[in-house]
GROMACS .gro file of C-alpha atoms in nm:
model
  388
    1MET     CA    1  29.426   4.287   8.385
    2LYS     CA    2  29.714   4.185   8.606
    3GLU     CA    3  29.703   3.813   8.477
    4GLU     CA    4  29.721   3.925   8.122
    5ALA     CA    5  30.013   4.170   8.223
    6ASP     CA    6  30.199   3.874   8.407
    7ILE     CA    7  30.158   3.635   8.155
    8LEU     CA    8  30.313   3.853   7.879
    9PHE     CA    9  30.602   3.946   8.119
   10ARG     CA   10  30.673   3.576   8.196
   11ALA     CA   11  30.647   3.484   7.805
   12GLU     CA   12  30.903   3.787   7.743
   13GLN     CA   13  31.120   3.680   8.044
   14MET     CA   14  31.140   3.286   7.937
   15LEU     CA   15  31.189   3.395   7.558
   16ALA     CA   16  31.489   3.613   7.705
   17SER     CA   17  31.638   3.314   7.917
   18LEU     CA   18  31.618   3.090   7.618
   19ARG     CA   19  31.837   3.346   7.429
   20ASP     CA   20  32.054   3.368   7.735
   21GLU     CA   21  31.963   3.764   7.764
   22LEU     CA   22  31.864   3.773   8.182
   23ASP     CA   23  32.112   3.897   8.407
   24GLU     CA   24  32.164   3.718   8.745
   25LYS     CA   25  31.885   3.875   8.955
   26GLN     CA   26  31.629   3.830   8.673
   27GLN     CA   27  31.742   3.453   8.627
   28GLN     CA   28  31.674   3.404   8.978
   29GLU     CA   29  31.338   3.546   8.994
   30LEU     CA   30  31.245   3.337   8.676
   31LYS     CA   31  31.371   3.032   8.832
   32LEU     CA   32  31.168   3.119   9.186
   33TRP     CA   33  30.847   3.138   8.932
   34LEU     CA   34  30.912   2.831   8.762
   35GLU     CA   35  30.961   2.645   9.105
   36LEU     CA   36  30.590   2.751   9.190
   37HIS     CA   37  30.487   2.629   8.867
   38PRO     CA   38  30.619   2.274   8.798
   39ASP     CA   39  30.420   2.211   8.493
   40GLN     CA   40  30.585   2.516   8.307
   41ALA     CA   41  30.923   2.454   8.462
   42GLY     CA   42  30.937   2.089   8.322
   43LEU     CA   43  30.827   2.223   7.955
   44MET     CA   44  31.081   2.483   7.991
   45LYS     CA   45  31.347   2.230   8.062
   46GLN     CA   46  31.273   2.045   7.747
   47LEU     CA   47  31.330   2.363   7.543
   48THR     CA   48  31.672   2.454   7.680
   49ASP     CA   49  31.752   2.201   7.399
   50GLY     CA   50  31.799   2.402   7.131
   51SER     CA   51  31.666   2.115   6.858
   52GLU     CA   52  31.358   2.084   7.067
   53LEU     CA   53  31.292   2.485   7.062
   54ASN     CA   54  31.339   2.513   6.701
   55GLY     CA   55  31.089   2.215   6.640
   56GLU     CA   56  30.848   2.409   6.863
   57LEU     CA   57  30.880   2.726   6.697
   58ALA     CA   58  30.852   2.536   6.315
   59PHE     CA   59  30.523   2.376   6.452
   60PHE     CA   60  30.388   2.691   6.558
   61ASN     CA   61  30.482   2.867   6.222
   62GLU     CA   62  30.295   2.582   6.030
   63THR     CA   63  30.008   2.556   6.257
   64ASP     CA   64  29.668   2.735   6.158
   65ARG     CA   65  29.509   2.959   6.401
   66THR     CA   66  29.148   2.782   6.395
   67ASP     CA   67  29.310   2.445   6.524
   68ALA     CA   68  29.654   2.570   6.714
   69TRP     CA   69  29.554   2.476   7.064
   70GLN     CA   70  29.401   2.112   6.968
   71LYS     CA   71  29.739   2.049   6.770
   72LEU     CA   72  29.933   2.196   7.061
   73GLN     CA   73  29.730   2.007   7.325
   74HIS     CA   74  29.780   1.682   7.150
   75ARG     CA   75  30.156   1.738   7.150
   76ILE     CA   76  30.207   1.805   7.498
   77GLU     CA   77  29.969   1.536   7.658
   78PRO     CA   78  30.090   1.185   7.639
   79SER     CA   79  29.882   0.995   7.350
   80GLY     CA   80  29.688   0.702   7.458
   81VAL     CA   81  29.565   0.857   7.749
   82ASP     CA   82  29.203   0.750   7.820
   83ARG     CA   83  28.945   0.929   7.995
   84LYS     CA   84  29.161   1.205   8.092
   85LEU     CA   85  29.028   1.564   8.064
   86ARG     CA   86  29.256   1.847   8.087
   87ILE     CA   87  29.090   2.177   8.176
   88TRP     CA   88  29.311   2.476   8.105
   89PRO     CA   89  29.132   2.802   8.181
   90ARG     CA   90  29.231   3.077   7.926
   91VAL     CA   91  29.507   3.249   8.179
   92ALA     CA   92  29.646   2.879   8.288
   93VAL     CA   93  29.631   2.780   7.895
   94ALA     CA   94  29.858   3.085   7.806
   95ALA     CA   95  30.079   2.990   8.099
   96ALA     CA   96  30.163   2.656   7.995
   97ALA     CA   97  30.167   2.741   7.648
   98ILE     CA   98  30.468   2.982   7.727
   99ALA     CA   99  30.686   2.679   7.804
  100ALA     CA  100  30.557   2.446   7.537
  101ILE     CA  101  30.603   2.740   7.236
  102THR     CA  102  30.712   3.055   7.342
  103LEU     CA  103  30.631   3.276   7.086
  104GLY     CA  104  30.288   3.148   7.071
  105VAL     CA  105  30.165   3.280   7.396
  106TRP     CA  106  30.074   3.593   7.266
  107PHE     CA  107  29.896   3.447   6.966
  108TYR     CA  108  29.713   3.217   7.178
  109TYR     CA  109  29.617   3.412   7.477
  110PHE     CA  110  29.459   3.692   7.281
  111SER     CA  111  29.311   3.516   7.004
  112SER     CA  112  29.138   3.261   7.291
  113LYS     CA  113  28.951   3.589   7.458
  114PRO     CA  114  28.595   3.612   7.419
  115ASN     CA  115  28.516   3.875   7.175
  116SER     CA  116  28.213   3.977   6.962
  117ASP     CA  117  28.270   3.656   6.734
  118HIS     CA  118  28.293   3.432   7.013
  119LYS     CA  119  27.953   3.213   7.053
  120SER     CA  120  27.944   3.041   7.406
  121HIS     CA  121  27.747   2.726   7.392
  122ILE     CA  122  27.650   2.820   7.780
  123ALA     CA  123  27.311   2.949   7.800
  124VAL     CA  124  27.286   3.197   8.078
  125GLN     CA  125  26.989   3.418   8.151
  126ASP     CA  126  27.073   3.521   8.515
  127ASP     CA  127  27.468   3.482   8.565
  128ILE     CA  128  27.570   3.349   8.917
  129LYS     CA  129  27.821   3.565   9.091
  130PRO     CA  130  28.078   3.423   9.285
  131GLY     CA  131  28.048   3.381   9.672
  132GLY     CA  132  28.171   3.649   9.921
  133ASN     CA  133  28.197   3.692  10.281
  134LYS     CA  134  27.906   3.554  10.442
  135ALA     CA  135  27.902   3.373  10.804
  136THR     CA  136  27.689   3.376  11.106
  137ILE     CA  137  27.806   3.337  11.486
  138THR     CA  138  27.527   3.145  11.694
  139LEU     CA  139  27.552   3.226  12.071
  140ALA     CA  140  27.479   2.953  12.376
  141ASP     CA  141  27.125   3.085  12.417
  142GLY     CA  142  27.053   3.026  12.055
  143LYS     CA  143  27.102   3.422  11.946
  144VAL     CA  144  27.203   3.402  11.590
  145ILE     CA  145  27.426   3.702  11.458
  146ASP     CA  146  27.458   3.779  11.092
  147LEU     CA  147  27.809   3.885  10.992
  148SER     CA  148  27.836   4.193  10.776
  149ALA     CA  149  27.923   4.098  10.413
  150LEU     CA  150  28.144   4.419  10.411
  151LYS     CA  151  28.367   4.273  10.667
  152ASN     CA  152  28.572   3.938  10.619
  153GLY     CA  153  28.690   3.854  10.990
  154VAL     CA  154  28.590   3.857  11.325
  155VAL     CA  155  28.802   3.870  11.675
  156ILE     CA  156  28.675   3.676  11.988
  157LYS     CA  157  28.806   3.820  12.323
  158LYS     CA  158  28.702   3.789  12.670
  159ASP     CA  159  28.560   4.135  12.650
  160GLY     CA  160  28.331   4.065  12.325
  161MET     CA  161  28.350   4.033  11.993
  162SER     CA  162  28.484   4.256  11.697
  163TYR     CA  163  28.534   4.262  11.329
  164SER     CA  164  28.919   4.256  11.226
  165ASP     CA  165  28.906   4.599  11.158
  166GLY     CA  166  28.817   4.694  11.504
  167ASP     CA  167  28.454   4.780  11.478
  168THR     CA  168  28.242   4.640  11.767
  169LEU     CA  169  28.033   4.345  11.694
  170GLN     CA  170  27.907   4.241  12.040
  171GLN     CA  171  28.007   4.451  12.359
  172GLY     CA  172  28.015   4.293  12.744
  173ASP     CA  173  28.252   4.005  12.846
  174PHE     CA  174  28.176   3.649  12.830
  175ALA     CA  175  28.143   3.617  13.212
  176ASN     CA  176  28.071   3.268  13.176
  177VAL     CA  177  28.221   3.066  12.939
  178GLN     CA  178  27.995   2.951  12.659
  179THR     CA  179  27.995   2.744  12.337
  180LEU     CA  180  28.015   2.973  12.013
  181THR     CA  181  27.928   2.824  11.677
  182ALA     CA  182  28.049   2.985  11.333
  183SER     CA  183  27.891   2.881  11.023
  184THR     CA  184  27.947   2.976  10.675
  185PRO     CA  185  27.677   2.900  10.383
  186ASN     CA  186  27.727   2.758  10.038
  187GLY     CA  187  27.885   3.040   9.896
  188GLY     CA  188  28.040   3.198  10.188
  189THR     CA  189  28.362   3.235  10.352
  190TYR     CA  190  28.475   3.383  10.672
  191ASN     CA  191  28.799   3.432  10.903
  192PHE     CA  192  28.809   3.404  11.265
  193VAL     CA  193  29.047   3.504  11.576
  194LEU     CA  194  28.979   3.248  11.850
  195PRO     CA  195  29.047   3.354  12.207
  196ASP     CA  196  29.399   3.221  12.238
  197GLY     CA  197  29.485   3.440  11.893
  198SER     CA  198  29.485   3.135  11.690
  199LYS     CA  199  29.332   3.191  11.334
  200VAL     CA  200  29.090   2.998  11.150
  201TYR     CA  201  28.964   3.033  10.793
  202LEU     CA  202  28.622   2.897  10.667
  203ASN     CA  203  28.569   2.777  10.346
  204THR     CA  204  28.202   2.780  10.200
  205ALA     CA  205  27.928   2.538  10.364
  206THR     CA  206  28.172   2.498  10.706
  207THR     CA  207  28.061   2.493  11.067
  208ILE     CA  208  28.277   2.496  11.358
  209LYS     CA  209  28.223   2.497  11.742
  210PHE     CA  210  28.469   2.665  11.991
  211PRO     CA  211  28.438   2.787  12.366
  212SER     CA  212  28.449   3.167  12.418
  213ASP     CA  213  28.744   3.162  12.631
  214PHE     CA  214  28.980   2.821  12.633
  215GLY     CA  215  29.111   2.908  13.001
  216ARG     CA  216  29.434   2.699  13.115
  217GLY     CA  217  29.301   2.362  12.949
  218LYS     CA  218  29.345   2.213  12.652
  219ARG     CA  219  29.223   2.469  12.328
  220GLU     CA  220  28.963   2.237  12.156
  221VAL     CA  221  28.765   2.319  11.831
  222GLU     CA  222  28.496   2.088  11.671
  223LEU     CA  223  28.475   2.074  11.299
  224LEU     CA  224  28.115   1.974  11.250
  225THR     CA  225  28.145   1.980  10.875
  226GLY     CA  226  28.310   2.160  10.593
  227GLU     CA  227  28.653   2.263  10.554
  228ALA     CA  228  28.879   2.506  10.729
  229TYR     CA  229  29.251   2.636  10.754
  230PHE     CA  230  29.439   2.690  11.100
  231GLU     CA  231  29.706   2.899  11.214
  232VAL     CA  232  29.778   2.805  11.574
  233SER     CA  233  29.931   2.998  11.821
  234LYS     CA  234  30.232   2.817  11.981
  235ASN     CA  235  30.159   2.716  12.348
  236LYS     CA  236  30.336   2.402  12.472
  237GLN     CA  237  30.135   2.347  12.781
  238HIS     CA  238  29.802   2.385  12.645
  239PRO     CA  239  29.771   2.153  12.304
  240PHE     CA  240  29.525   2.285  12.021
  241ILE     CA  241  29.295   1.993  11.929
  242VAL     CA  242  29.067   1.984  11.621
  243LYS     CA  243  28.818   1.709  11.632
  244ASN     CA  244  28.525   1.569  11.429
  245ALA     CA  245  28.321   1.241  11.476
  246SER     CA  246  28.594   1.072  11.266
  247GLN     CA  247  28.933   1.199  11.394
  248GLN     CA  248  29.122   1.426  11.623
  249VAL     CA  249  29.422   1.639  11.546
  250GLU     CA  250  29.666   1.764  11.830
  251VAL     CA  251  29.904   2.033  11.750
  252LEU     CA  252  30.123   2.294  11.969
  253GLY     CA  253  30.153   2.530  11.710
  254THR     CA  254  30.129   2.500  11.294
  255GLN     CA  255  29.920   2.547  11.007
  256PHE     CA  256  29.701   2.314  10.832
  257ASN     CA  257  29.409   2.236  10.663
  258VAL     CA  258  29.110   1.989  10.713
  259ASN     CA  259  28.880   1.913  10.452
  260ALA     CA  260  28.573   1.707  10.623
  261TYR     CA  261  28.288   1.792  10.363
  262SER     CA  262  28.014   1.501  10.411
  263ASN     CA  263  27.991   1.478  10.021
  264GLU     CA  264  28.369   1.385  10.005
  265PRO     CA  265  28.498   1.041   9.995
  266ALA     CA  266  28.736   1.081  10.291
  267ILE     CA  267  28.870   1.345  10.562
  268ALA     CA  268  29.189   1.521  10.394
  269THR     CA  269  29.413   1.680  10.664
  270THR     CA  270  29.689   1.846  10.517
  271LEU     CA  271  30.013   2.014  10.699
  272VAL     CA  272  30.165   2.314  10.569
  273GLU     CA  273  30.389   2.402  10.848
  274GLY     CA  274  30.494   2.254  11.181
  275SER     CA  275  30.395   1.916  11.330
  276ILE     CA  276  30.065   1.737  11.380
  277LYS     CA  277  29.941   1.412  11.549
  278ILE     CA  278  29.604   1.242  11.375
  279THR     CA  279  29.423   0.976  11.595
  280THR     CA  280  29.151   0.802  11.448
  281GLY     CA  281  29.006   0.504  11.663
  282THR     CA  282  29.308   0.300  11.774
  283SER     CA  283  29.527   0.434  11.469
  284SER     CA  284  29.734   0.749  11.484
  285LYS     CA  285  30.015   0.934  11.267
  286ILE     CA  286  30.247   1.227  11.290
  287ILE     CA  287  30.293   1.379  10.949
  288LYS     CA  288  30.541   1.618  10.828
  289PRO     CA  289  30.498   1.947  10.627
  290GLY     CA  290  30.382   1.878  10.273
  291GLU     CA  291  30.219   1.549  10.354
  292GLN     CA  292  29.821   1.471  10.401
  293SER     CA  293  29.640   1.211  10.574
  294ILE     CA  294  29.336   1.021  10.426
  295ASN     CA  295  29.086   0.928  10.663
  296ASN     CA  296  28.815   0.705  10.477
  297GLY     CA  297  28.686   0.578  10.821
  298LYS     CA  298  28.867   0.277  10.794
  299ASN     CA  299  29.212   0.335  10.701
  300LEU     CA  300  29.432   0.636  10.772
  301GLU     CA  301  29.677   0.690  10.508
  302VAL     CA  302  29.948   0.942  10.437
  303ARG     CA  303  30.061   1.112  10.112
  304GLU     CA  304  30.273   1.377   9.960
  305VAL     CA  305  30.077   1.659   9.814
  306SER     CA  306  30.118   2.000   9.679
  307THR     CA  307  29.994   2.238   9.951
  308GLU     CA  308  29.940   2.531   9.709
  309GLU     CA  309  29.686   2.301   9.567
  310VAL     CA  310  29.512   2.236   9.882
  311ILE     CA  311  29.486   2.575  10.019
  312ASP     CA  312  29.403   2.771   9.689
  313TRP     CA  313  29.057   2.867   9.831
  314THR     CA  314  29.234   3.061  10.124
  315ARG     CA  315  29.390   3.262   9.846
  316GLY     CA  316  29.081   3.317   9.618
  317ASP     CA  317  29.158   3.059   9.356
  318PHE     CA  318  29.054   2.725   9.218
  319TYR     CA  319  29.352   2.550   9.163
  320LEU     CA  320  29.236   2.217   8.982
  321ASN     CA  321  29.550   2.039   8.838
  322HIS     CA  322  29.552   1.657   8.867
  323ILE     CA  323  29.258   1.631   9.072
  324ASP     CA  324  28.947   1.399   8.988
  325PHE     CA  325  28.707   1.624   8.750
  326LYS     CA  326  28.395   1.547   8.966
  327THR     CA  327  28.586   1.676   9.280
  328ALA     CA  328  28.691   1.976   9.103
  329MET     CA  329  28.295   2.020   9.013
  330ARG     CA  330  28.212   2.001   9.381
  331LYS     CA  331  28.462   2.292   9.438
  332ILE     CA  332  28.272   2.501   9.209
  333ALA     CA  333  27.926   2.394   9.304
  334ARG     CA  334  27.974   2.476   9.697
  335TRP     CA  335  28.122   2.813   9.598
  336TYR     CA  336  27.852   2.927   9.339
  337ASP     CA  337  27.554   2.750   9.573
  338VAL     CA  338  27.423   2.528   9.272
  339GLU     CA  339  27.359   2.163   9.207
  340VAL     CA  340  27.562   1.965   8.960
  341VAL     CA  341  27.382   1.671   8.756
  342TYR     CA  342  27.595   1.460   8.520
  343ASP     CA  343  27.454   1.311   8.216
  344ALA     CA  344  27.520   0.915   8.166
  345SER     CA  345  27.760   1.013   7.885
  346VAL     CA  346  28.006   1.171   8.141
  347PRO     CA  347  28.277   0.897   8.266
  348ASN     CA  348  28.376   0.859   8.614
  349GLU     CA  349  28.730   0.885   8.562
  350MET     CA  350  28.822   1.236   8.418
  351GLU     CA  351  29.101   1.459   8.552
  352ALA     CA  352  29.103   1.843   8.571
  353GLY     CA  353  29.399   2.072   8.538
  354GLY     CA  354  29.470   2.421   8.554
  355TRP     CA  355  29.362   2.754   8.735
  356ILE     CA  356  29.123   2.990   8.759
  357SER     CA  357  29.029   3.266   9.014
  358ARG     CA  358  28.721   3.219   9.221
  359ASP     CA  359  28.627   3.578   9.134
  360LYS     CA  360  28.507   3.502   8.827
  361THR     CA  361  28.089   3.445   8.743
  362LEU     CA  362  28.002   3.110   8.698
  363SER     CA  363  27.963   3.148   8.364
  364GLU     CA  364  28.320   3.236   8.307
  365VAL     CA  365  28.462   2.937   8.522
  366LEU     CA  366  28.225   2.699   8.295
  367GLN     CA  367  28.319   2.829   7.983
  368ALA     CA  368  28.688   2.805   8.097
  369VAL     CA  369  28.635   2.436   8.149
  370GLU     CA  370  28.412   2.371   7.863
  371ALA     CA  371  28.706   2.543   7.612
  372ALA     CA  372  28.875   2.213   7.657
  373GLY     CA  373  28.637   2.050   7.411
  374GLN     CA  374  28.568   1.761   7.630
  375VAL     CA  375  28.252   1.848   7.828
  376HIS     CA  376  27.942   2.058   7.755
  377PHE     CA  377  27.725   2.256   8.026
  378ARG     CA  378  27.389   2.347   8.036
  379ILE     CA  379  27.266   2.608   8.277
  380GLU     CA  380  26.909   2.554   8.424
  381GLY     CA  381  26.839   2.797   8.741
  382LYS     CA  382  27.060   2.692   9.014
  383LYS     CA  383  27.151   2.346   8.826
  384ILE     CA  384  27.448   2.254   8.639
  385ILE     CA  385  27.371   1.979   8.356
  386ILE     CA  386  27.703   1.825   8.219
  387SER     CA  387  27.721   1.628   7.933
  388ARG     CA  388  28.022   1.471   7.729
   0.00000   0.00000   0.00000
């Protein structure tokens, strides 16, 4: 698999760097990769000290295979941290282990792969496949168009609608401007090119409204619920506005993400590129790239975030590093269209960590989470029951 090859390549590259065997181009390539993986970069920095590297190698050599990861985890994580759950899916675990104990990555990755001797604690009768391309467009007259699961995008123009590959979807022009409603169900995503050329990517369980033609006035889109990523075409004369019941986002041309799920504690608006103005009630803020506004209905706060973690879904990933465990489970539940039930033994404050592809089946994702040894999953039909 591509992930496996990349993991082993990075392991070899990092070991070669420690031995000072990389040329300038290779060293620059490794540097860029480490910048995208700050956890590994921090651990790599520690290992540049010879004594630290020798200590880690000695630790690996003296560690029994049956408890290697448990010991490594205790060495990496701060001691005395209460109610912190570190979930490192297998590929991500290997990536972290590269920097923590370079020669151990080969052992850990392949010894942790499922095999005939591995007994999963997750009983699955009919495994649940990941979501895919699912969406509808509702016209002003109430007609609902089911979009093809074999396509991933729709282009809306004055002369009608077509799929992004050029196949016709709806012939005839929109002589009269009408309101269109695009929706994805649980487990569905879809992309749309709006009449002005702006692009919007809908995450699962998301609904937006927009006109079939923006005309010469302001360009306004309503996000009713869910999460959407926007790439707005620049037009200084016609501001682009994304609104919902709690706030309004005004832009000229930029890239940003709005998370407005009803079961999340606040609306999170994250700026990737450009500049946006967020208004709620009598309060307004302008945020910069790499910042996120949090609107809980009472206050509007701004904080710095890693945009890679926010727009992970647009790239087909679950990036769960340093986020609340139950927030992570809500992401998973929406994508696989399942219900999550917590046993009383599960604390409210746990932290997730790591990465796993959204292309995996539900059991593969849950097995990766359960591998951390802190939670247990039981699947009953479309319900996930979690215990400590």
